[in-house]
Amino acid sequence: GQDLELSHVTKRYGHTVAVSDINHVFTNGSYVCLLGPSGCGKSTTLRMIAGHETISEGSIILDGTDVSHLPPAKRGTAMMFQSYALFPHLSVRDNVAFSLRMQGQDKATRHRAANEMLDLVDMIHLADRLPAQLSGGQQQRVALARALVTKPRVLLLDEPLSALDPFLRIRVRGELKRLQRELGISFIHVTHGQDEALALADECVVMNNAVIEQSGPAREVFSHP
Ligand code: ADP
Ligand code: ADP
């Protein structure tokens, strides 16, 4: 299958062990929330899966292939960065098309793909605006389109809703769940919110002190702390 498997994954920063020998299989197409106290290793885990951080030991296997040492763009994963990471001088459409430009695709192909993703997140009508001309929720949707345009098999989200007000949070949450259904891709979503995990997750993975302490359906995880 196209499962994502972490096998003995470890990350050390000098004498600090940020992630210690974690093993987990993320089922293809599932929405997984990654929870745990600040500093327990959630972001480091996400960055290692995305390839934005090297691993000290172990391997990351996607669809049967060891991707541990591939560059981020060649892994089949994509990370959604916070909306403030949009390029301020590029239009919404060019922000979304940017990574395709890096892949050397021609302009017509880039624009078609960017438009398709902007349509998916209901932002096509604002494609010619600059990021500063958008609300927080709209910027978040652009960041989502930008992560999705490379057609990843696994989408990685690091507290994507934390900057949003409660109303927008619930709306974008619904959109994430809809995208999971429509695109059939896997999600790994770092969050502090139990309510968020209960609303979104097929599976919750709880980290503590650099290890995975617990995993299972949200209701099980939260009823047996
Ligand atoms: P979380 O996302 O759960 O808050 P992190 O993965 O950011 O945790 O951090 C895990 C541990 O690794 C922490 O002790 C943190 O201080 C340390 N750490 C994270 N990134 C770095 C880095 N670039 N250099 C040194 N230590 C780091
Ligand atoms: P959202 O539902 O994403 O929160 P808002 O309700 O904040 O959006 O925005 C409503 C409308 O106002 C949108 O069409 C948006 O494009 C426009 N808008 C919001 N902020 C700005 C801005 N800073 N400059 C120009 N237009 C804006």
XYZ file of N, CA and C and ligand atoms in Angstrom:
729
model
N 0.829 -1.209 0.000
C 0.000 0.000 0.000
C 0.859 1.252 0.000
N 0.217 2.407 0.135
C 0.958 3.669 0.114
C 1.131 4.218 1.530
N 1.170 3.308 2.498
C 1.321 3.760 3.869
C 2.652 4.462 4.071
N 2.683 5.294 5.103
C 3.913 5.972 5.491
C 4.416 5.319 6.774
N 5.622 4.798 6.725
C 6.145 4.074 7.878
C 7.384 4.757 8.450
N 7.331 5.028 9.753
C 8.512 5.529 10.456
C 9.119 4.349 11.199
N 10.402 4.084 10.944
C 11.050 2.941 11.556
C 12.293 3.388 12.320
N 12.223 3.279 13.637
C 13.343 3.653 14.520
C 13.859 5.058 14.258
N 12.952 5.993 14.001
C 13.373 7.356 13.650
C 13.828 8.118 14.900
N 15.025 8.659 14.802
C 15.657 9.370 15.916
C 16.250 10.678 15.415
N 16.121 11.733 16.239
C 16.785 12.997 15.912
C 17.487 13.552 17.136
N 18.769 13.790 16.982
C 19.551 14.408 18.059
C 20.032 15.784 17.624
N 19.936 16.744 18.530
C 20.580 18.045 18.347
C 21.652 18.126 19.416
N 22.906 17.867 19.076
C 23.944 17.816 20.096
C 23.588 16.758 21.120
N 23.447 17.162 22.388
C 23.105 16.196 23.432
C 21.604 16.062 23.634
N 20.827 16.923 22.953
C 19.370 16.839 23.081
C 18.822 15.773 22.148
N 18.032 14.840 22.698
C 17.328 13.880 21.843
C 15.911 14.414 21.627
N 15.672 14.965 20.442
C 14.373 15.586 20.151
C 13.327 14.529 19.825
N 13.758 13.466 19.146
C 12.879 12.347 18.790
C 13.671 11.075 19.026
N 13.093 10.129 19.784
C 13.849 8.977 20.222
C 13.235 7.664 19.747
N 13.793 7.090 18.685
C 13.426 5.737 18.247
C 11.918 5.553 18.090
N 11.275 6.399 17.281
C 9.832 6.228 17.120
C 9.513 5.316 15.930
N 8.462 4.535 16.124
C 7.989 3.581 15.121
C 6.491 3.772 14.962
N 6.054 3.985 13.724
C 4.613 4.133 13.522
C 4.278 3.948 12.047
N 3.124 3.365 11.785
C 2.619 3.278 10.406
C 1.404 4.193 10.285
N 1.509 5.175 9.399
C 0.397 6.070 9.107
C -0.361 5.472 7.919
N -1.604 5.065 8.161
C -2.388 4.378 7.127
C -2.717 5.333 5.986
N -2.558 4.827 4.765
C -2.844 5.630 3.579
C -4.259 6.206 3.610
N -4.354 7.505 3.364
C -5.653 8.157 3.278
C -6.253 8.576 4.606
N -5.542 8.324 5.714
C -6.134 8.650 7.013
C -5.726 10.043 7.482
N -6.563 10.607 8.342
C -6.299 11.920 8.923
C -5.766 11.683 10.340
N -4.488 11.971 10.546
C -3.857 11.708 11.833
C -3.528 13.031 12.524
N -3.944 13.179 13.766
C -3.546 14.336 14.561
C -2.412 13.922 15.486
N -1.378 14.764 15.524
C -0.198 14.524 16.355
C -0.255 15.509 17.515
N -0.345 14.960 18.735
C -0.539 15.788 19.917
C 0.586 15.574 20.919
N 0.635 16.448 21.924
C 1.613 16.297 22.990
C 2.111 17.652 23.454
N 2.719 17.694 24.653
C 3.157 18.970 25.226
C 4.243 19.644 24.394
N 4.375 20.923 24.581
C 5.386 21.701 23.880
C 6.779 21.112 24.116
N 7.545 20.974 23.055
C 8.913 20.470 23.174
C 9.044 18.962 23.128
N 7.934 18.237 22.891
C 7.996 16.765 22.926
C 8.497 16.153 21.616
N 8.635 16.978 20.567
C 9.206 16.457 19.320
C 8.270 16.412 18.123
N 7.099 17.029 18.230
C 6.099 16.972 17.155
C 6.607 17.641 15.866
N 7.068 18.870 15.991
C 7.511 19.608 14.800
C 8.721 18.957 14.157
N 9.626 18.478 15.002
C 10.817 17.802 14.471
C 10.402 16.574 13.665
N 9.430 15.827 14.184
C 8.932 14.644 13.471
C 8.358 15.033 12.109
N 7.546 16.080 12.117
C 6.939 16.544 10.867
C 8.016 16.980 9.863
N 8.985 17.731 10.349
C 10.037 18.237 9.443
C 10.894 17.107 8.889
N 11.095 16.051 9.685
C 11.860 14.909 9.173
C 11.067 14.179 8.086
N 9.753 14.049 8.287
C 8.926 13.385 7.275
C 8.946 14.192 5.974
N 8.867 15.516 6.122
C 8.855 16.392 4.933
C 10.220 16.490 4.263
N 11.275 16.181 5.016
C 12.619 16.297 4.470
C 13.249 17.658 4.717
N 12.638 18.454 5.577
C 13.221 19.754 5.915
C 14.224 19.631 7.057
N 14.329 18.418 7.591
C 15.275 18.135 8.671
C 15.853 16.749 8.413
N 17.159 16.589 8.588
C 17.758 15.266 8.398
C 17.422 14.385 9.601
N 17.475 13.063 9.400
C 17.267 12.170 10.532
C 18.632 11.671 11.027
N 18.733 11.448 12.333
C 19.995 10.951 12.886
C 20.100 9.434 12.725
N 18.953 8.751 12.913
C 18.910 7.285 12.754
C 17.526 6.869 12.302
N 17.444 5.678 11.717
C 16.156 5.123 11.332
C 15.821 5.423 9.883
N 14.572 5.095 9.496
C 14.182 5.359 8.116
C 12.709 5.717 8.003
N 12.419 6.436 6.914
C 11.063 6.862 6.590
C 10.721 6.237 5.247
N 9.664 5.417 5.250
C 9.323 4.643 4.059
C 7.931 5.035 3.589
N 7.847 5.461 2.338
C 6.558 5.851 1.776
C 6.287 4.994 0.549
N 5.154 4.309 0.570
C 4.771 3.485 -0.562
C 5.874 2.476 -0.894
N 6.486 1.919 0.151
C 7.507 0.896 -0.037
C 8.895 1.413 -0.395
N 9.034 2.729 -0.551
C 10.324 3.306 -0.927
C 10.934 4.047 0.256
N 12.210 3.835 0.501
C 12.891 4.579 1.558
C 13.163 6.002 1.069
N 12.437 6.967 1.635
C 12.576 8.362 1.195
C 13.445 9.178 2.156
N 14.046 8.501 3.148
C 14.765 9.190 4.227
C 15.753 10.236 3.736
N 16.376 9.967 2.593
C 17.443 10.869 2.163
C 17.092 11.624 0.880
N 15.819 11.584 0.484
C 15.396 12.343 -0.698
C 15.122 13.799 -0.318
N 15.343 14.730 -1.240
C 14.986 16.121 -0.965
C 13.466 16.278 -0.867
N 12.984 17.319 -0.155
C 11.551 17.495 0.093
C 10.683 17.352 -1.160
N 11.093 17.922 -2.277
C 10.255 17.933 -3.478
C 10.131 16.561 -4.134
N 10.976 15.613 -3.741
C 10.958 14.291 -4.394
C 10.309 13.208 -3.531
N 9.717 13.593 -2.398
C 9.229 12.587 -1.458
C 7.782 12.190 -1.624
N 6.992 13.060 -2.256
C 5.551 12.812 -2.287
C 4.869 13.351 -1.042
N 5.583 14.221 -0.317
C 4.990 14.874 0.848
C 4.986 16.381 0.595
N 4.131 17.108 1.317
C 4.177 18.566 1.243
C 3.805 19.107 2.603
N 4.431 20.217 2.966
C 4.156 20.813 4.267
C 3.436 22.135 4.042
N 2.346 22.307 4.756
C 1.645 23.583 4.691
C 2.226 24.494 5.760
N 2.837 25.572 5.285
C 3.414 26.518 6.226
C 2.350 27.517 6.636
N 2.595 28.201 7.731
C 1.658 29.232 8.184
C 1.490 30.269 7.086
N 0.335 30.916 7.080
C 0.002 31.833 5.982
C 1.003 32.972 5.849
N 1.680 33.323 6.957
C 2.629 34.438 6.848
C 3.834 34.090 5.966
N 3.967 32.822 5.605
C 5.074 32.425 4.745
C 4.760 32.616 3.257
N 3.611 33.205 2.932
C 3.333 33.524 1.520
C 4.297 34.619 1.064
N 4.668 34.582 -0.219
C 5.535 35.626 -0.752
C 4.711 36.895 -0.941
N 5.075 37.989 -0.252
C 4.222 39.180 -0.268
C 4.157 39.889 -1.625
N 5.201 39.717 -2.444
C 5.260 40.444 -3.720
C 4.655 39.649 -4.875
N 4.213 38.404 -4.606
C 3.622 37.576 -5.660
C 2.108 37.506 -5.487
N 1.398 37.467 -6.605
C -0.053 37.306 -6.559
C -0.388 35.950 -5.942
N -1.643 35.811 -5.560
C -2.134 34.545 -5.029
C -1.819 33.405 -5.998
N -2.114 33.612 -7.290
C -1.889 32.553 -8.281
C -0.401 32.194 -8.366
N 0.465 33.225 -8.394
C 1.901 32.954 -8.512
C 2.467 32.315 -7.242
N 1.885 32.652 -6.094
C 2.287 31.964 -4.867
C 2.022 30.471 -4.977
N 0.838 30.131 -5.487
C 0.465 28.720 -5.584
C 1.309 28.007 -6.636
N 1.629 28.724 -7.728
C 2.377 28.111 -8.838
C 3.873 28.017 -8.567
N 4.323 28.661 -7.494
C 5.768 28.831 -7.289
C 6.568 27.528 -7.297
N 6.086 26.518 -6.559
C 6.886 25.287 -6.467
C 6.923 24.553 -7.807
N 5.899 24.778 -8.647
C 5.891 24.147 -9.978
C 6.932 24.825 -10.873
N 7.136 26.116 -10.634
C 8.166 26.848 -11.365
C 9.536 26.284 -11.020
N 9.708 25.969 -9.714
C 10.962 25.367 -9.268
C 11.176 23.997 -9.919
N 10.065 23.308 -10.213
C 10.155 21.994 -10.869
C 10.357 22.121 -12.380
N 10.360 23.349 -12.895
C 10.634 23.572 -14.309
C 9.435 23.406 -15.227
N 8.215 23.445 -14.664
C 7.041 23.317 -15.539
C 6.767 24.641 -16.268
N 6.205 24.542 -17.479
C 5.983 25.765 -18.260
C 4.828 26.585 -17.693
N 4.761 27.818 -18.138
C 3.844 28.780 -17.549
C 2.371 28.367 -17.667
N 1.994 27.876 -18.840
C 0.591 27.497 -19.047
C 0.200 26.354 -18.112
N 1.086 25.374 -17.971
C 0.836 24.232 -17.081
C 0.733 24.700 -15.632
N 1.641 25.595 -15.259
C 1.639 26.114 -13.880
C 0.338 26.826 -13.566
N -0.096 27.667 -14.492
C -1.308 28.437 -14.246
C -2.540 27.552 -14.182
N -2.581 26.537 -15.047
C -3.714 25.624 -15.031
C -3.782 24.895 -13.685
N -2.633 24.386 -13.233
C -2.592 23.649 -11.961
C -2.936 24.565 -10.787
N -2.405 25.798 -10.811
C -2.683 26.741 -9.723
C -4.165 27.094 -9.695
N -4.752 27.323 -10.844
C -6.181 27.649 -10.902
C -7.033 26.504 -10.363
N -6.640 25.285 -10.716
C -7.386 24.113 -10.260
C -7.395 24.043 -8.728
N -6.231 24.282 -8.125
C -6.134 24.216 -6.655
C -6.854 25.400 -5.997
N -6.779 26.574 -6.621
C -7.479 27.739 -6.062
C -8.983 27.529 -6.124
N -9.437 26.861 -7.158
C -10.840 26.522 -7.278
C -11.248 25.582 -6.144
N -10.399 24.595 -5.881
C -10.649 23.597 -4.849
C -10.823 24.239 -3.472
N -10.023 25.274 -3.177
C -10.118 25.925 -1.863
C -10.987 27.191 -1.921
N -11.721 27.325 -3.032
C -12.682 28.419 -3.183
C -12.008 29.799 -3.126
N -10.889 29.917 -3.842
C -10.166 31.195 -3.846
C -9.865 31.692 -5.257
N -10.458 31.060 -6.255
C -10.124 31.393 -7.640
C -10.478 32.851 -7.968
N -11.528 33.361 -7.331
C -11.955 34.737 -7.616
C -10.965 35.780 -7.080
N -10.030 35.353 -6.244
C -9.053 36.298 -5.680
C -7.631 36.012 -6.179
N -7.518 35.285 -7.284
C -6.214 34.807 -7.773
C -5.232 35.926 -8.118
N -5.738 37.096 -8.460
C -4.834 38.175 -8.878
C -4.465 39.130 -7.741
N -4.981 38.858 -6.544
C -4.652 39.734 -5.410
C -3.281 39.417 -4.831
N -2.774 40.358 -4.051
C -1.572 40.109 -3.258
C -2.004 39.594 -1.889
N -1.142 38.810 -1.213
C -1.512 38.252 0.092
C -2.008 39.300 1.096
N -1.406 40.490 1.100
C -1.801 41.516 2.070
C -3.237 41.990 1.869
N -3.801 41.694 0.699
C -5.179 42.107 0.415
C -6.189 41.025 0.784
N -5.756 40.029 1.543
C -6.643 38.935 1.925
C -6.835 38.892 3.431
N -7.948 38.341 3.848
C -8.162 38.094 5.276
C -7.295 36.912 5.714
N -7.203 36.715 7.025
C -6.417 35.607 7.562
C -6.879 34.249 7.041
N -8.181 34.085 6.981
C -8.734 32.815 6.516
C -8.442 32.571 5.046
N -8.480 33.652 4.275
C -8.180 33.525 2.852
C -6.709 33.199 2.637
N -5.833 33.830 3.408
C -4.398 33.529 3.297
C -4.129 32.067 3.635
N -4.850 31.570 4.633
C -4.696 30.180 5.043
C -5.084 29.239 3.904
N -6.144 29.590 3.198
C -6.575 28.746 2.085
C -5.566 28.774 0.939
N -4.923 29.933 0.733
C -3.885 30.024 -0.302
C -2.695 29.139 0.084
N -2.320 29.190 1.367
C -1.210 28.352 1.842
C -1.540 26.872 1.628
N -2.800 26.528 1.812
C -3.251 25.151 1.600
C -3.148 24.777 0.116
N -3.606 25.665 -0.748
C -3.523 25.414 -2.201
C -2.068 25.272 -2.629
N -1.207 26.083 -2.035
C 0.205 26.025 -2.392
C 0.832 24.687 -1.988
N 0.392 24.147 -0.864
C 0.913 22.836 -0.446
C 0.340 21.711 -1.310
N -0.907 21.882 -1.765
C -1.580 20.799 -2.500
C -1.205 20.728 -3.976
N -0.669 21.822 -4.521
C -0.477 21.911 -5.970
C 0.532 20.890 -6.499
N 1.421 20.438 -5.631
C 2.406 19.435 -6.060
C 1.824 18.019 -5.996
N 0.529 17.906 -5.667
C -0.160 16.606 -5.571
C 0.546 15.638 -4.620
N 0.724 16.047 -3.380
C 1.395 15.167 -2.421
C 0.511 13.974 -2.049
N 1.141 12.889 -1.599
C 0.378 11.763 -1.054
C 0.153 11.966 0.432
N 1.049 12.758 1.044
C 0.927 13.044 2.468
C 1.046 14.556 2.666
N 0.044 15.143 3.304
C 0.084 16.575 3.602
C 0.374 16.773 5.092
N 1.402 17.568 5.377
C 1.844 17.799 6.749
C 1.465 19.209 7.176
N 0.814 19.313 8.337
C 0.301 20.599 8.799
C 0.774 20.850 10.225
N 1.478 21.959 10.445
C 1.952 22.278 11.792
C 1.101 23.399 12.386
N 0.171 23.039 13.231
C -0.776 23.976 13.839
C -1.336 24.973 12.831
N -2.004 24.461 11.802
C -2.439 25.330 10.708
C -3.569 26.275 11.090
N -4.259 25.999 12.190
C -5.443 26.787 12.515
C -5.210 27.746 13.673
N -3.980 27.708 14.228
C -3.744 28.438 15.482
C -3.875 29.949 15.329
N -3.616 30.476 14.116
C -3.665 31.930 13.944
C -5.075 32.430 13.623
N -6.027 31.507 13.521
C -7.367 31.898 13.078
C -8.319 32.134 14.251
N -9.313 32.992 14.022
C -10.325 33.174 15.067
C -11.223 31.923 15.098
N -11.983 31.751 16.192
C -12.736 30.505 16.378
C -13.693 30.167 15.224
N -14.291 31.169 14.612
C -15.240 30.895 13.523
C -14.519 30.359 12.294
N -13.427 31.058 11.925
C -12.648 30.629 10.768
C -12.041 29.266 10.994
N -11.622 29.021 12.224
C -10.987 27.752 12.566
C -11.922 26.596 12.222
N -13.180 26.758 12.569
C -14.151 25.699 12.317
C -14.418 25.553 10.823
N -14.376 26.679 10.109
C -14.600 26.623 8.664
C -13.441 25.934 7.939
N -12.201 26.348 8.270
C -11.037 25.753 7.599
C -10.931 24.270 7.966
N -11.283 23.949 9.222
C -11.331 22.565 9.670
C -12.216 21.724 8.749
N -13.390 22.246 8.458
C -14.312 21.545 7.567
C -13.726 21.366 6.181
N -12.983 22.383 5.737
C -12.366 22.297 4.418
C -11.273 21.232 4.378
N -10.514 21.121 5.446
C -9.455 20.101 5.496
C -10.067 18.710 5.379
N -11.148 18.503 6.106
C -11.815 17.191 6.099
C -12.387 16.897 4.707
N -12.936 17.922 4.078
C -13.482 17.753 2.726
C -12.362 17.389 1.742
N -11.211 18.046 1.882
C -10.080 17.761 0.987
C -9.585 16.328 1.164
N -9.586 15.862 2.406
C -9.184 14.471 2.648
C -10.084 13.523 1.861
N -11.394 13.799 1.907
C -12.339 12.933 1.195
C -12.180 13.052 -0.314
N -12.030 14.288 -0.803
C -11.996 14.504 -2.253
C -10.692 14.034 -2.888
N -9.570 14.210 -2.170
C -8.267 13.919 -2.777
C -7.716 12.559 -2.373
N -8.236 11.999 -1.290
C -7.779 10.679 -0.850
C -6.346 10.653 -0.338
N -5.813 11.816 0.062
C -4.439 11.846 0.550
C -4.419 11.734 2.080
N -3.241 11.436 2.620
C -3.093 11.320 4.068
C -2.758 12.683 4.665
N -3.238 12.913 5.874
C -2.927 14.150 6.591
C -2.227 13.808 7.898
N -1.179 14.564 8.224
C -0.606 14.502 9.572
C -0.602 15.932 10.087
N -1.359 16.167 11.137
C -1.727 17.502 11.585
C -1.327 17.673 13.055
N -0.347 18.536 13.307
C 0.065 18.831 14.677
C -0.902 19.834 15.282
N -1.433 19.507 16.452
C -2.361 20.427 17.106
C -2.254 20.315 18.630
N -2.647 21.389 19.307
C -2.767 21.351 20.767
C -4.212 21.120 21.174
N -5.117 21.223 20.196
C -6.535 21.233 20.527
C -7.179 19.868 20.514
N -7.708 19.441 21.669
C -8.442 18.176 21.732
C -9.698 18.242 20.883
N -10.350 19.411 20.894
C -11.575 19.558 20.106
C -11.264 19.407 18.613
N -10.112 19.958 18.227
C -9.690 19.855 16.840
C -9.457 18.385 16.465
N -8.761 17.682 17.347
C -8.471 16.266 17.090
C -9.755 15.442 17.040
N -10.690 15.734 17.952
C -11.962 14.999 17.957
C -12.738 15.233 16.670
N -12.636 16.464 16.125
C -13.389 16.791 14.915
C -12.742 16.215 13.653
N -11.422 16.103 13.659
C -10.713 15.796 12.414
C -10.157 14.382 12.315
N -9.674 13.851 13.440
C -8.753 12.721 13.359
C -9.427 11.373 13.185
N -8.908 10.565 12.249
C -9.217 9.140 12.214
C -8.364 8.434 13.259
N -7.180 9.000 13.492
C -6.268 8.440 14.482
C -5.520 9.576 15.183
N -5.317 9.431 16.489
C -4.500 10.380 17.234
C -3.205 9.701 17.655
N -2.096 10.426 17.501
C -0.800 9.940 17.962
C -0.317 10.937 19.011
N -0.090 10.454 20.223
C 0.308 11.327 21.316
C 1.788 11.124 21.624
N 2.549 12.208 21.529
C 3.974 12.139 21.863
C 4.203 12.738 23.242
N 5.257 12.262 23.899
C 5.691 12.846 25.168
C 7.168 12.543 25.320
N 7.964 13.533 25.692
C 9.392 13.307 25.899
C 10.068 12.565 24.754
N 9.808 12.980 23.525
C 10.500 12.462 22.341
C 10.060 11.078 21.879
N 9.051 10.486 22.562
C 8.560 9.182 22.104
C 7.045 9.211 21.870
N 6.552 8.230 21.130
C 5.107 8.074 20.969
C 4.592 7.312 22.175
N 3.664 7.967 22.906
C 3.198 7.397 24.158
C 1.926 6.576 23.957
N 1.127 6.995 22.951
C -0.193 6.401 22.773
C -0.656 6.672 21.349
N -1.449 5.745 20.789
C -2.101 6.069 19.524
C -3.395 5.293 19.410
N -4.336 5.856 18.665
C -5.636 5.219 18.492
C -6.677 6.245 18.115
N -7.936 5.822 18.014
C -9.010 6.767 17.701
C -9.114 7.846 18.785
N -9.505 9.063 18.399
C -9.541 10.194 19.329
C -10.290 9.861 20.624
N -11.432 9.243 20.487
C -12.253 8.977 21.675
C -11.548 8.065 22.680
N -10.838 7.072 22.147
C -10.077 6.173 23.027
C -8.940 6.898 23.709
N -8.189 7.667 22.916
C -7.011 8.350 23.447
C -7.401 9.336 24.549
N -8.497 10.067 24.347
C -8.866 11.078 25.330
C -9.607 10.508 26.531
N -10.136 9.298 26.419
C -10.820 8.735 27.580
C -9.879 7.905 28.461
N -8.676 7.584 27.945
C -7.683 6.863 28.759
C -6.376 7.646 28.790
N -6.323 8.746 29.537
C -5.134 9.585 29.514
C -3.934 8.935 30.205
P 7.275 20.382 19.641
O 6.998 20.600 18.192
O 6.605 19.185 20.184
O 7.019 21.599 20.467
P 10.038 20.300 18.763
O 10.072 19.190 17.791
O 9.966 21.684 18.224
O 8.828 20.062 19.793
O 11.296 20.196 19.713
C 11.715 18.981 20.344
C 13.002 19.228 21.119
O 14.065 19.469 20.203
C 12.977 20.423 22.038
O 13.744 20.119 23.179
C 13.627 21.512 21.230
O 14.229 22.456 22.072
C 14.654 20.737 20.426
N 14.929 21.352 19.106
C 14.037 21.511 18.102
N 14.617 22.091 17.037
C 15.915 22.302 17.376
C 17.059 22.853 16.704
N 16.966 23.298 15.439
N 18.229 22.901 17.371
C 18.332 22.431 18.625
N 17.313 21.896 19.312
C 16.123 21.825 18.712
P -12.994 35.612 5.568
O -14.374 35.070 5.393
O -11.953 34.795 4.889
O -12.662 35.953 6.976
P -13.452 38.391 5.495
O -14.867 38.258 5.963
O -12.443 38.875 6.435
O -12.994 37.016 4.826
O -13.407 39.322 4.208
C -14.587 39.623 3.471
C -14.201 40.273 2.168
O -13.354 41.400 2.375
C -13.440 39.322 1.270
O -13.998 39.367 -0.029
C -12.032 39.835 1.265
O -11.459 39.673 -0.002
C -12.176 41.292 1.610
N -11.009 41.713 2.412
C -10.717 41.297 3.668
N -9.583 41.889 4.109
C -9.169 42.693 3.108
C -8.056 43.586 2.934
N -7.114 43.751 3.898
N -7.939 44.259 1.776
C -8.847 44.075 0.804
N -9.919 43.268 0.905
C -10.088 42.584 2.027
